Coordinates of C-alpha atoms and ligand atoms in Angstrom, one line a residue:
M17 CA -28.9 31.0 -31.8
L18 CA -26.0 31.1 -29.3
H19 CA -26.2 33.5 -26.4
T20 CA -23.4 36.0 -25.8
Q21 CA -21.4 34.5 -22.9
T22 CA -18.7 36.1 -20.8
I23 CA -16.4 33.6 -19.3
Q24 CA -14.9 34.4 -15.9
I25 CA -11.9 32.4 -14.7
T26 CA -10.7 32.8 -11.2
D27 CA -7.3 31.2 -10.8
A28 CA -6.3 29.4 -7.6
P29 CA -4.0 31.4 -5.3
P30 CA -0.3 30.9 -6.0
G31 CA 0.9 27.4 -5.1
E32 CA -2.7 26.0 -4.8
I33 CA -4.9 24.1 -7.2
G34 CA -8.5 24.6 -8.5
A35 CA -9.8 27.5 -10.7
Q36 CA -13.5 28.5 -10.7
I37 CA -15.1 29.2 -14.0
T38 CA -18.5 30.9 -14.3
G39 CA -20.4 32.8 -17.0
I40 CA -20.7 30.1 -19.6
Q41 CA -22.9 27.2 -20.5
V42 CA -20.6 24.6 -22.1
N43 CA -23.3 23.3 -24.5
E44 CA -23.5 26.8 -26.0
L45 CA -19.8 27.0 -27.0
A46 CA -19.2 26.7 -30.7
A47 CA -16.6 24.2 -31.9
D48 CA -14.1 27.1 -32.6
A49 CA -15.0 29.2 -29.5
P50 CA -11.9 30.8 -28.0
E51 CA -13.3 29.9 -24.5
L52 CA -12.3 26.2 -25.2
E53 CA -8.6 27.1 -25.3
M54 CA -9.1 29.4 -22.3
I55 CA -10.5 26.4 -20.4
R56 CA -7.6 24.1 -21.5
Q57 CA -5.0 26.7 -20.4
A58 CA -6.8 27.2 -17.1
I59 CA -6.5 23.4 -16.5
Y60 CA -2.8 23.5 -17.3
R61 CA -2.3 26.5 -15.0
N62 CA -4.5 25.4 -12.1
K63 CA -4.4 21.5 -12.6
L64 CA -8.1 21.5 -11.8
V65 CA -11.1 23.6 -12.9
V66 CA -14.6 23.7 -11.6
I67 CA -17.1 25.0 -14.2
R68 CA -20.2 26.1 -12.2
G69 CA -23.9 26.1 -13.0
Q70 CA -24.0 23.5 -15.8
D71 CA -27.3 21.9 -16.8
I72 CA -26.5 19.6 -19.8
T73 CA -27.8 16.3 -21.2
P74 CA -25.5 13.3 -21.7
E75 CA -25.4 14.1 -25.5
Q76 CA -24.3 17.7 -24.8
Y77 CA -21.7 16.5 -22.4
V78 CA -20.1 14.2 -25.1
A79 CA -20.3 17.1 -27.6
F80 CA -18.5 19.4 -25.2
A81 CA -15.8 16.7 -24.6
R82 CA -15.3 16.4 -28.4
K83 CA -14.7 20.2 -28.6
M84 CA -12.1 20.0 -25.8
G85 CA -10.1 17.1 -27.3
T86 CA -10.6 13.4 -28.1
P87 CA -13.0 11.6 -25.7
Q88 CA -11.9 8.3 -24.4
V89 CA -14.0 5.1 -24.8
Y90 CA -13.0 3.2 -21.7
F91 CA -11.6 -0.3 -22.5
Q92 CA -14.1 -2.1 -20.2
E93 CA -17.7 -1.9 -21.6
N94 CA -19.4 -2.6 -18.2
Y95 CA -18.7 1.1 -17.3
H96 CA -20.3 2.5 -20.4
H97 CA -23.5 4.6 -20.6
P98 CA -25.9 2.5 -22.8
D99 CA -26.3 5.3 -25.4
F100 CA -22.9 7.1 -25.2
P101 CA -19.9 4.8 -24.8
E102 CA -17.7 7.8 -24.1
I103 CA -19.5 8.3 -20.8
F104 CA -18.1 6.2 -17.9
V105 CA -20.9 5.7 -15.3
S106 CA -20.2 5.4 -11.6
S107 CA -23.6 4.5 -10.0
N108 CA -25.2 2.5 -7.3
V109 CA -28.7 3.6 -8.5
P110 CA -31.1 0.8 -9.6
E111 CA -32.5 1.5 -13.1
P112 CA -36.3 1.4 -13.3
D113 CA -36.2 -1.5 -15.8
G114 CA -33.9 -3.6 -13.5
R115 CA -30.9 -3.1 -15.8
K116 CA -27.5 -2.5 -14.2
I117 CA -25.8 0.6 -15.7
G118 CA -22.3 1.5 -14.8
V119 CA -20.2 0.4 -11.8
A120 CA -20.6 1.2 -8.1
G121 CA -17.9 2.3 -5.8
T122 CA -15.2 3.5 -8.3
G123 CA -11.9 5.1 -7.4
H124 CA -11.9 5.1 -3.6
Y125 CA -8.1 4.9 -3.6
W126 CA -5.3 7.3 -4.6
H127 CA -4.6 7.0 -8.3
T128 CA -4.3 8.9 -11.6
D129 CA -6.5 7.7 -14.4
C130 CA -5.1 5.1 -16.7
Q131 CA -1.6 5.1 -15.2
F132 CA -1.5 1.4 -16.0
Q133 CA -1.7 2.2 -19.8
K134 CA 1.1 3.1 -22.1
H135 CA -0.7 6.3 -23.0
P136 CA -2.5 7.5 -19.9
L137 CA -5.4 9.9 -20.0
S138 CA -4.6 13.7 -20.2
F139 CA -7.8 15.1 -18.7
T140 CA -10.6 13.6 -16.6
S141 CA -14.0 15.4 -16.4
I142 CA -16.8 14.6 -14.1
M143 CA -20.5 15.6 -14.0
P144 CA -22.6 14.5 -11.0
V145 CA -26.1 13.3 -11.7
I146 CA -27.2 12.3 -8.2
I147 CA -25.2 13.7 -5.3
P148 CA -25.5 11.9 -2.0
K149 CA -27.0 14.1 0.8
S150 CA -24.3 13.7 3.4
L151 CA -21.0 13.5 1.5
R152 CA -19.8 13.6 -2.1
A153 CA -16.2 14.8 -2.4
T154 CA -13.2 14.2 -4.6
Y155 CA -9.8 14.5 -3.1
Y156 CA -6.7 15.6 -4.9
I157 CA -2.9 15.7 -4.3
D158 CA -0.6 18.0 -6.3
M159 CA 2.3 15.9 -7.3
V160 CA 4.4 18.8 -8.5
K161 CA 4.3 20.2 -5.0
V162 CA 5.0 16.7 -3.5
L163 CA 8.1 16.3 -5.7
K164 CA 9.4 19.8 -4.6
N165 CA 8.9 18.9 -1.0
L166 CA 10.2 15.3 -1.2
P167 CA 12.8 14.7 1.5
A168 CA 16.3 13.7 0.5
E169 CA 15.9 10.2 2.0
L170 CA 13.0 9.6 -0.4
R171 CA 14.6 11.4 -3.4
K172 CA 17.0 8.4 -3.8
Y173 CA 14.0 6.2 -4.7
V174 CA 12.9 8.6 -7.4
D175 CA 15.8 10.2 -9.3
G176 CA 16.5 8.3 -12.5
K177 CA 14.1 5.5 -11.5
T178 CA 11.5 3.7 -13.6
Y179 CA 8.3 2.5 -12.0
I180 CA 6.0 -0.4 -13.0
H181 CA 2.2 0.2 -12.9
G182 CA -0.8 -2.1 -13.3
G183 CA -4.5 -2.1 -12.7
N184 CA -5.2 -5.7 -12.0
N185 CA -6.0 -5.4 -8.3
R186 CA -8.7 -2.9 -9.2
Y187 CA -10.6 -5.1 -11.6
K188 CA -14.4 -5.0 -11.1
V189 CA -15.9 -8.4 -11.4
R190 CA -18.7 -8.5 -14.0
P191 CA -21.8 -10.7 -14.1
C192 CA -20.2 -12.7 -16.9
D193 CA -17.2 -13.5 -14.7
V194 CA -19.2 -15.9 -12.5
D195 CA -17.5 -19.3 -12.5
K196 CA -14.1 -17.9 -13.5
S197 CA -11.2 -18.5 -11.1
I198 CA -9.2 -15.6 -9.7
Q199 CA -6.2 -16.8 -11.8
E200 CA -8.3 -16.8 -15.0
L201 CA -9.3 -13.1 -14.2
I202 CA -5.6 -12.2 -13.5
D203 CA -4.6 -13.8 -16.8
Y204 CA -7.4 -12.0 -18.6
M205 CA -6.3 -8.6 -17.2
N206 CA -2.6 -9.2 -17.9
Q207 CA -3.6 -9.9 -21.5
I208 CA -5.8 -6.8 -22.0
V209 CA -3.7 -4.4 -19.9
P210 CA -0.2 -5.7 -19.3
P211 CA 1.9 -3.9 -16.7
V212 CA 3.6 -0.7 -18.1
E213 CA 6.7 1.3 -17.2
H214 CA 6.8 5.1 -16.8
P215 CA 9.6 7.3 -15.4
A216 CA 9.2 8.2 -11.7
V217 CA 9.3 11.9 -12.6
I218 CA 7.5 13.2 -15.7
K219 CA 7.8 16.5 -17.4
H220 CA 4.6 18.3 -18.4
P221 CA 4.5 18.9 -22.2
V222 CA 2.8 22.3 -21.8
T223 CA 4.0 23.8 -18.5
G224 CA 7.4 22.1 -18.3
E225 CA 6.6 21.3 -14.6
E226 CA 8.0 18.1 -13.2
A227 CA 5.7 15.8 -11.3
L228 CA 6.2 12.6 -9.3
Y229 CA 4.2 10.1 -11.2
I230 CA 3.4 7.2 -8.8
S231 CA 0.2 6.2 -6.9
S232 CA -0.6 3.7 -4.2
G233 CA -3.6 2.6 -6.4
F234 CA -1.7 1.5 -9.5
T235 CA 2.1 1.6 -8.8
M236 CA 3.4 -2.0 -8.3
Q237 CA 7.2 -1.7 -8.1
I238 CA 10.4 0.3 -8.6
K239 CA 12.4 -1.4 -11.3
G240 CA 15.7 -2.8 -10.2
L241 CA 14.9 -3.1 -6.4
T242 CA 14.4 -6.3 -4.5
Y243 CA 11.0 -7.3 -3.1
E244 CA 12.0 -6.1 0.4
E245 CA 13.5 -2.8 -0.9
N246 CA 10.4 -2.1 -2.9
K247 CA 8.1 -2.7 0.0
A248 CA 10.0 -0.4 2.3
A249 CA 10.5 2.3 -0.4
L250 CA 6.9 2.4 -1.6
Q251 CA 5.5 2.4 1.9
A252 CA 7.7 5.4 2.8
L253 CA 6.8 7.2 -0.4
F254 CA 3.1 6.7 -0.1
S255 CA 2.9 7.7 3.5
F256 CA 4.7 11.0 2.6
I257 CA 2.5 11.6 -0.5
E258 CA -0.8 11.0 1.3
K259 CA -0.2 13.2 4.3
E260 CA -3.2 15.3 5.3
E261 CA -1.4 18.6 4.4
H262 CA -1.1 17.5 0.8
I263 CA -4.8 16.9 0.3
Y264 CA -7.2 19.3 -1.4
T265 CA -10.9 18.5 -1.2
H266 CA -13.6 19.4 -3.7
H267 CA -17.2 19.1 -2.2
W268 CA -19.7 18.7 -5.0
D269 CA -22.5 21.1 -5.7
K270 CA -25.2 20.4 -8.3
G271 CA -24.2 21.9 -11.6
D272 CA -20.5 21.5 -11.1
L273 CA -18.5 20.2 -14.1
I274 CA -14.9 19.6 -13.1
I275 CA -11.9 18.8 -15.3
W276 CA -8.4 18.0 -14.1
D277 CA -5.0 17.2 -15.4
N278 CA -4.0 13.6 -14.8
R279 CA -0.3 14.3 -15.4
T280 CA 0.1 16.3 -12.2
L281 CA -2.8 15.3 -9.8
L282 CA -3.6 12.2 -7.9
H283 CA -7.3 11.8 -6.9
K284 CA -9.7 9.6 -5.0
S285 CA -13.4 9.7 -4.4
S286 CA -15.1 9.8 -1.0
R287 CA -16.6 6.7 0.4
L288 CA -20.3 6.4 -0.2
P289 CA -22.3 6.9 3.0
A290 CA -24.4 3.7 3.7
G291 CA -27.8 3.7 2.2
E292 CA -27.3 6.7 0.0
L293 CA -27.5 6.9 -3.8
S294 CA -24.8 8.3 -6.0
K295 CA -24.5 8.6 -9.7
S296 CA -21.9 10.5 -11.8
Y297 CA -20.8 10.7 -15.4
R298 CA -17.1 10.9 -16.4
I299 CA -15.5 11.5 -19.7
G300 CA -11.8 11.1 -20.2
I301 CA -10.3 13.5 -22.7
Y302 CA -7.0 13.3 -24.6
D303 CA -5.5 16.6 -25.4
Q304 CA -3.2 17.2 -28.4
Y305 CA 0.0 16.7 -26.5
P306 CA 2.1 13.6 -25.5
F307 CA 1.4 12.6 -21.9
Y308 CA 4.9 13.6 -20.9
V309 CA 8.0 14.9 -22.6
G310 CA 9.9 12.0 -24.0
I311 CA 7.0 9.7 -24.7
E312 CA 5.6 9.6 -28.2
N313 CA 2.1 11.2 -28.8
N314 CA -0.9 9.0 -28.4
G315 CA -2.2 10.2 -31.5
Ligands
LIG417 FE1 -10.2 8.1 -11.2

């Protein structure tokens, strides 16, 4: 029998990101529970939510993701949990039977998930399994705020522009890639995830907010500019975007389940302190809306 739960959502102060949610266990929410829509709306409003005090199994995590939307099965299998392909595993923890599960050292650069795909990911959720003792943080940048603050000399590289994105430089070599040349790996990546175009500024399908949609992790070039112009423009844009004053830090506590909106936030994970173990589960979730106004729905 389900317990009676009273959800409490504390929104971020105006102009900031990150709501706190308490009072629920996500595995106890029924498929039609009104709390699910309350959580989705809190994500749209606050861009990031932290649901505290969760103690759930991988199976319950997948079940919750299904209630929130459509879980992603990541296109590279080497990231998959062995029993639940929806779970993307970041781990440097040796398994007792010597198997390698997941990928170590993911996402230590500014990006937004699946920007290199035609239909990027709406939400990302993360649940830590093993938190390193000295540091485990995820950093965020609010790209709605960045766009509002963008100086005029950078605005000219953004207004009406189209950007090209790709994930090739971030490819994680797999055991089966031994003996392949770098060129063969580049050709393989170009075949499975060819570069894509998105507008520099995207309009959120729910909030109507406009966000700058570029990242130093995945953005390759501004369409129509020369090599030299591109280099100078991207360097200037990224050094403005990644200024200290734009960065919000979430330090992980055991039991945190966080979910954010990839339309409006950049993120990167903290570097792993030497000699420490870290393991986390991620599930990407597609909501029911197109990624931005003007693109057709994924689905
Ligand atoms: Fe990521």
